[in-house]
Tab-separated table of C-alpha atoms in Angstrom:
chain	number	residue	atom	x	y	z
A	1	UNK	CA	-14.054	-102.027	-10.328
A	2	UNK	CA	-12.300	-105.308	-11.003
A	3	UNK	CA	-9.118	-103.234	-12.327
A	4	UNK	CA	-8.134	-99.975	-13.926
A	5	UNK	CA	-6.890	-101.990	-16.899
A	6	UNK	CA	-9.141	-103.218	-20.072
A	7	UNK	CA	-7.461	-106.473	-20.015
A	8	UNK	CA	-8.767	-106.448	-16.254
A	9	UNK	CA	-12.234	-105.326	-17.606
A	10	UNK	CA	-12.378	-108.256	-20.101
A	11	UNK	CA	-11.094	-110.946	-18.140
A	12	UNK	CA	-14.225	-109.985	-15.892
A	13	UNK	CA	-16.200	-110.098	-18.134
A	14	UNK	CA	-15.215	-114.001	-19.595
A	15	UNK	CA	-15.916	-114.975	-15.696
A	16	UNK	CA	-19.209	-113.657	-15.799
A	17	UNK	CA	-20.044	-115.582	-19.455
A	18	UNK	CA	-19.383	-118.567	-17.723
A	19	UNK	CA	-22.542	-117.408	-15.834
A	20	UNK	CA	-24.811	-116.765	-18.697
A	21	UNK	CA	-24.135	-112.577	-17.889
A	22	UNK	CA	-23.127	-110.734	-20.582
A	23	UNK	CA	-21.080	-106.815	-19.929
A	24	UNK	CA	-21.014	-104.045	-21.016
A	25	UNK	CA	-17.546	-102.062	-20.448
A	26	UNK	CA	-17.029	-98.253	-20.193
A	27	UNK	CA	-13.543	-96.560	-20.095
A	28	UNK	CA	-14.338	-93.838	-17.033
A	29	UNK	CA	-13.972	-90.028	-18.204
A	30	UNK	CA	-15.937	-87.196	-19.061
A	31	UNK	CA	-16.012	-83.589	-20.297
A	32	UNK	CA	-13.024	-83.916	-22.470
A	33	UNK	CA	-11.697	-80.847	-23.728
A	34	UNK	CA	-9.030	-81.737	-25.879
A	35	UNK	CA	-9.171	-82.889	-29.365
A	36	UNK	CA	-6.198	-85.061	-29.285
A	37	UNK	CA	-7.730	-86.009	-26.108
A	38	UNK	CA	-11.090	-87.244	-27.593
A	39	UNK	CA	-9.174	-88.835	-30.508
A	40	UNK	CA	-7.231	-90.975	-28.043
A	41	UNK	CA	-10.666	-91.930	-26.189
A	42	UNK	CA	-11.665	-93.261	-29.611
A	43	UNK	CA	-9.032	-95.370	-30.566
A	44	UNK	CA	-9.039	-96.901	-27.234
A	45	UNK	CA	-12.194	-97.515	-27.934
A	46	UNK	CA	-11.627	-98.729	-31.480
A	47	UNK	CA	-8.777	-101.520	-29.794
A	48	UNK	CA	-11.342	-102.573	-27.468
A	49	UNK	CA	-13.890	-103.405	-30.149
A	50	UNK	CA	-10.981	-105.131	-31.951
A	51	UNK	CA	-10.496	-107.797	-28.651
A	52	UNK	CA	-14.060	-108.230	-28.792
A	53	UNK	CA	-14.503	-108.693	-32.397
A	54	UNK	CA	-11.229	-111.530	-32.303
A	55	UNK	CA	-12.308	-113.379	-29.170
A	56	UNK	CA	-15.828	-113.068	-30.264
A	57	UNK	CA	-16.477	-112.221	-26.308
A	58	UNK	CA	-20.030	-111.599	-25.099
A	59	UNK	CA	-19.359	-107.626	-24.527
A	60	UNK	CA	-20.519	-104.619	-25.631
A	61	UNK	CA	-19.250	-101.235	-25.097
A	62	UNK	CA	-21.077	-97.819	-23.453
A	63	UNK	CA	-19.262	-94.709	-24.175
A	64	UNK	CA	-20.057	-90.715	-23.117
A	65	UNK	CA	-20.078	-88.536	-26.263
A	66	UNK	CA	-18.021	-85.816	-23.968
A	67	UNK	CA	-15.642	-88.393	-24.446
A	68	UNK	CA	-15.786	-87.942	-27.789
A	69	UNK	CA	-15.468	-84.417	-27.614
A	70	UNK	CA	-19.122	-83.175	-27.665
A	71	UNK	CA	-18.441	-80.005	-25.469
A	72	UNK	CA	-15.538	-79.361	-28.768
A	73	UNK	CA	-17.791	-79.760	-31.701
A	74	UNK	CA	-20.355	-81.828	-32.070
A	75	UNK	CA	-19.709	-82.832	-35.815
A	76	UNK	CA	-16.071	-83.963	-34.433
A	77	UNK	CA	-18.076	-86.225	-31.653
A	78	UNK	CA	-20.347	-87.394	-34.212
A	79	UNK	CA	-17.423	-88.737	-36.857
A	80	UNK	CA	-15.392	-90.225	-33.522
A	81	UNK	CA	-18.883	-92.041	-32.782
A	82	UNK	CA	-19.662	-93.126	-36.492
A	83	UNK	CA	-16.312	-94.816	-36.513
A	84	UNK	CA	-16.694	-96.694	-33.590
A	85	UNK	CA	-19.939	-98.048	-34.184
A	86	UNK	CA	-18.922	-99.210	-38.161
A	87	UNK	CA	-16.326	-101.294	-35.793
A	88	UNK	CA	-18.582	-102.468	-33.570
A	89	UNK	CA	-20.038	-106.247	-34.294
A	90	UNK	CA	-23.162	-106.026	-35.780
A	91	UNK	CA	-25.334	-108.173	-33.661
A	92	UNK	CA	-24.129	-106.210	-30.350
A	93	UNK	CA	-25.287	-102.756	-29.389
A	94	UNK	CA	-22.634	-99.806	-28.945
A	95	UNK	CA	-24.733	-97.589	-26.025
A	96	UNK	CA	-24.294	-93.907	-25.384
A	97	UNK	CA	-24.592	-92.835	-21.786
A	98	UNK	CA	-26.957	-90.092	-20.929
A	99	UNK	CA	-25.217	-87.619	-18.789
A	100	UNK	CA	-26.508	-84.177	-16.765
A	101	UNK	CA	-29.543	-82.718	-17.986
A	102	UNK	CA	-27.719	-80.164	-20.303
A	103	UNK	CA	-26.831	-82.822	-22.414
A	104	UNK	CA	-29.607	-84.277	-23.050
A	105	UNK	CA	-30.765	-82.639	-25.951
A	106	UNK	CA	-27.173	-82.755	-27.884
A	107	UNK	CA	-27.346	-86.743	-26.637
A	108	UNK	CA	-30.315	-87.727	-27.957
A	109	UNK	CA	-30.181	-85.487	-31.224
A	110	UNK	CA	-26.812	-87.285	-32.303
A	111	UNK	CA	-28.446	-90.774	-31.411
A	112	UNK	CA	-30.952	-90.318	-33.543
A	113	UNK	CA	-28.826	-89.180	-36.113
A	114	UNK	CA	-26.840	-92.177	-35.882
A	115	UNK	CA	-29.648	-94.200	-35.509
A	116	UNK	CA	-30.852	-93.415	-39.271
A	117	UNK	CA	-27.583	-94.342	-39.949
A	118	UNK	CA	-26.993	-97.446	-38.070
A	119	UNK	CA	-28.952	-99.958	-36.616
A	120	UNK	CA	-26.595	-100.886	-33.995
A	121	UNK	CA	-26.656	-97.893	-31.830
A	122	UNK	CA	-28.751	-97.416	-28.093
A	123	UNK	CA	-29.139	-94.766	-25.750
A	124	UNK	CA	-29.558	-94.660	-21.945
A	125	UNK	CA	-32.598	-92.541	-20.345
A	126	UNK	CA	-33.267	-91.527	-17.015
A	127	UNK	CA	-36.332	-91.970	-15.304
A	128	UNK	CA	-35.778	-89.077	-13.037
A	129	UNK	CA	-36.420	-86.884	-15.151
A	130	UNK	CA	-39.880	-85.067	-16.362
A	131	UNK	CA	-39.249	-85.284	-19.811
A	132	UNK	CA	-38.045	-88.857	-20.662
A	133	UNK	CA	-41.651	-90.324	-21.229
A	134	UNK	CA	-41.786	-87.007	-24.481
A	135	UNK	CA	-38.754	-88.865	-25.089
A	136	UNK	CA	-39.300	-92.193	-25.520
A	137	UNK	CA	-42.482	-91.401	-27.228
A	138	UNK	CA	-40.441	-90.483	-30.083
A	139	UNK	CA	-37.273	-93.118	-29.215
A	140	UNK	CA	-40.126	-96.236	-29.658
A	141	UNK	CA	-41.601	-95.751	-33.230
A	142	UNK	CA	-37.381	-96.302	-34.144
A	143	UNK	CA	-37.249	-99.523	-32.351
A	144	UNK	CA	-34.996	-97.880	-30.552
A	145	UNK	CA	-32.245	-99.931	-27.859
A	146	UNK	CA	-32.652	-98.243	-25.030
A	147	UNK	CA	-31.054	-98.588	-21.498
A	148	UNK	CA	-33.572	-97.493	-18.540
A	149	UNK	CA	-32.089	-95.717	-15.438
A	150	UNK	CA	-33.348	-94.065	-12.448
A	151	UNK	CA	-29.948	-91.172	-13.024
A	152	UNK	CA	-27.479	-90.401	-10.600
A	153	UNK	CA	-26.964	-86.431	-11.055
A	154	UNK	CA	-28.061	-83.812	-8.800
A	155	UNK	CA	-30.717	-82.641	-11.073
A	156	UNK	CA	-33.300	-79.720	-9.671
A	157	UNK	CA	-36.993	-80.210	-9.098
A	158	UNK	CA	-38.092	-78.516	-11.996
A	159	UNK	CA	-36.638	-80.892	-14.201
A	160	UNK	CA	-36.632	-83.993	-12.326
A	161	UNK	CA	-38.322	-86.002	-9.498
A	162	UNK	CA	-37.081	-85.025	-6.059
A	163	UNK	CA	-38.406	-87.817	-4.057
A	164	UNK	CA	-37.335	-91.440	-4.364
A	165	UNK	CA	-40.770	-92.760	-4.664
A	166	UNK	CA	-41.728	-90.695	-7.477
A	167	UNK	CA	-38.549	-91.777	-9.441
A	168	UNK	CA	-39.567	-95.757	-8.455
A	169	UNK	CA	-43.072	-94.881	-10.538
A	170	UNK	CA	-41.667	-92.686	-13.244
A	171	UNK	CA	-39.183	-95.925	-13.880
A	172	UNK	CA	-41.744	-98.739	-13.659
A	173	UNK	CA	-44.144	-96.851	-16.167
A	174	UNK	CA	-41.463	-96.166	-18.508
A	175	UNK	CA	-40.400	-100.027	-18.346
A	176	UNK	CA	-44.051	-100.974	-19.333
A	177	UNK	CA	-43.749	-98.430	-22.048
A	178	UNK	CA	-40.061	-99.842	-23.901
A	179	UNK	CA	-41.860	-103.998	-23.638
A	180	UNK	CA	-45.424	-102.672	-24.302
A	181	UNK	CA	-46.713	-104.334	-27.606
A	182	UNK	CA	-46.348	-101.525	-29.745
A	183	UNK	CA	-42.076	-101.236	-28.808
A	184	UNK	CA	-41.746	-105.088	-29.449
A	185	UNK	CA	-43.390	-104.448	-32.776
A	186	UNK	CA	-41.347	-101.975	-33.224
A	187	UNK	CA	-37.930	-103.597	-32.196
A	188	UNK	CA	-37.026	-101.902	-29.141
A	189	UNK	CA	-34.383	-103.546	-27.163
A	190	UNK	CA	-35.113	-102.408	-23.671
A	191	UNK	CA	-32.769	-103.013	-21.013
A	192	UNK	CA	-33.589	-102.429	-17.408
A	193	UNK	CA	-31.193	-101.272	-15.497
A	194	UNK	CA	-31.651	-101.022	-11.861
A	195	UNK	CA	-30.455	-103.033	-8.602
A	196	UNK	CA	-33.951	-102.053	-6.999
A	197	UNK	CA	-35.217	-105.478	-6.016
A	198	UNK	CA	-39.005	-104.256	-5.918
A	199	UNK	CA	-39.115	-102.900	-9.046
A	200	UNK	CA	-36.971	-105.513	-11.097
A	201	UNK	CA	-39.904	-108.251	-8.660
A	202	UNK	CA	-42.981	-105.678	-10.140
A	203	UNK	CA	-41.568	-105.731	-13.670
A	204	UNK	CA	-40.869	-109.380	-13.600
A	205	UNK	CA	-44.597	-110.091	-12.656
A	206	UNK	CA	-45.849	-107.232	-15.391
A	207	UNK	CA	-43.911	-109.145	-18.150
A	208	UNK	CA	-45.351	-112.150	-17.512
A	209	UNK	CA	-48.439	-111.118	-17.033
A	210	UNK	CA	-48.028	-109.753	-20.804
A	211	UNK	CA	-46.788	-113.255	-21.855
A	212	UNK	CA	-43.404	-111.691	-22.527
A	213	UNK	CA	-41.041	-114.738	-22.209
A	214	UNK	CA	-38.194	-114.368	-19.893
A	215	UNK	CA	-35.756	-114.551	-22.605
A	216	UNK	CA	-37.118	-111.235	-23.791
A	217	UNK	CA	-36.445	-109.514	-20.872
A	218	UNK	CA	-33.033	-107.742	-19.850
A	219	UNK	CA	-31.851	-106.374	-16.689
A	220	UNK	CA	-28.522	-104.747	-16.136
A	221	UNK	CA	-26.713	-103.616	-13.199
A	222	UNK	CA	-23.332	-102.688	-12.088
A	223	UNK	CA	-20.445	-104.758	-11.654
A	224	UNK	CA	-19.713	-105.652	-7.497
A	225	UNK	CA	-23.355	-105.285	-6.785
A	226	UNK	CA	-26.075	-107.101	-6.324
A	227	UNK	CA	-24.007	-110.235	-7.520
A	228	UNK	CA	-26.683	-112.704	-6.416
A	229	UNK	CA	-29.418	-111.090	-7.622
A	230	UNK	CA	-27.350	-110.771	-11.359
A	231	UNK	CA	-27.372	-115.149	-11.154
A	232	UNK	CA	-30.572	-115.932	-9.997
A	233	UNK	CA	-31.957	-113.570	-13.069
A	234	UNK	CA	-30.026	-115.343	-15.568
A	235	UNK	CA	-30.240	-118.905	-13.881
A	236	UNK	CA	-33.732	-117.924	-14.079
A	237	UNK	CA	-33.946	-117.371	-18.059
A	238	UNK	CA	-33.454	-113.924	-18.029
A	239	UNK	CA	-31.158	-111.691	-19.956
A	240	UNK	CA	-28.756	-110.462	-17.617
A	241	UNK	CA	-25.773	-108.066	-18.012
A	242	UNK	CA	-23.281	-106.368	-15.717
A	243	UNK	CA	-21.601	-102.538	-16.816
A	244	UNK	CA	-18.075	-102.597	-15.877
A	245	UNK	CA	-16.013	-99.446	-15.321
A	246	UNK	CA	-12.189	-99.070	-15.775
A	247	UNK	CA	-9.602	-96.616	-16.099
A	248	UNK	CA	-7.320	-94.409	-14.087
A	249	UNK	CA	-10.155	-91.609	-13.864
A	250	UNK	CA	-11.918	-93.619	-11.208
A	251	UNK	CA	-11.376	-91.569	-8.192
A	252	UNK	CA	-12.294	-88.216	-9.163
A	253	UNK	CA	-14.931	-90.439	-11.262
A	254	UNK	CA	-16.182	-91.503	-7.532
A	255	UNK	CA	-16.250	-88.632	-5.790
A	256	UNK	CA	-17.546	-86.668	-7.970
A	257	UNK	CA	-20.824	-88.816	-8.109
A	258	UNK	CA	-20.799	-89.323	-4.901
A	259	UNK	CA	-20.675	-84.977	-4.035
A	260	UNK	CA	-23.425	-84.391	-6.785
A	261	UNK	CA	-25.881	-86.819	-5.315
A	262	UNK	CA	-25.928	-88.122	-1.853
A	263	UNK	CA	-28.271	-90.866	-2.362
A	264	UNK	CA	-25.264	-92.678	-4.043
A	265	UNK	CA	-23.325	-92.307	-0.696
A	266	UNK	CA	-26.534	-94.138	0.999
A	267	UNK	CA	-26.721	-96.603	-2.282
A	268	UNK	CA	-23.014	-97.821	-1.928
A	269	UNK	CA	-23.281	-98.141	1.802
A	270	UNK	CA	-26.569	-100.404	1.841
A	271	UNK	CA	-25.131	-102.452	-1.170
A	272	UNK	CA	-21.321	-102.792	0.626
A	273	UNK	CA	-23.255	-104.025	3.544
A	274	UNK	CA	-25.439	-106.528	1.764
């Protein structure tokens, strides 16, 4: 994190833009159980979108639906989401994060509803879930904007690949689905969100074999992780973006992620040491 405030996050985004790297901002927090607090989060994001528009910044935002009231009322949550999409500059994507597996159906249902009314909305999917291939089969014909991640929650083996090697193969297979000719004809925007150098090389090689221009291939990473890799991708002509988290909720969020999935500790340690 560059800091707790949106001003610090936007300043970091402006520095990244100097190297042709875009940014996606997310305000930390989840599972809000108070209506007024969810409305406050929506107002915060509306203010962020105003700042992005006024500064013509190379920045998008990503929201969690449980921040916008999903645990309270689905219609209330959708109303907050719609307000944000309407304020989002039309050339930018407003991203919806994917949360734990119990929220997948509701998240995709609200995404599909939003996609019918607005073009500039995207959704995150998780490669470690067995179901994601089927989900992509229904999202691709919509011309969806999709951010593909491995997944960071501790999910049971009944619904998610327990082994890293299987998650990696799933990620690669799903990435090629999002980049294949049918997906490109449908207008899919594929954001390949990984720090895994081996996977990045495989996907780059596959895309080159398919004649996909570097400028059409987008990689997203976390702020402060693999900075040299981000810069190399941008300098080589690939689209690169960085997810910047901010907010005062960082400590409980960070500790929960580490407690939920011990592999997150190893990931953090490897990248801090590198």
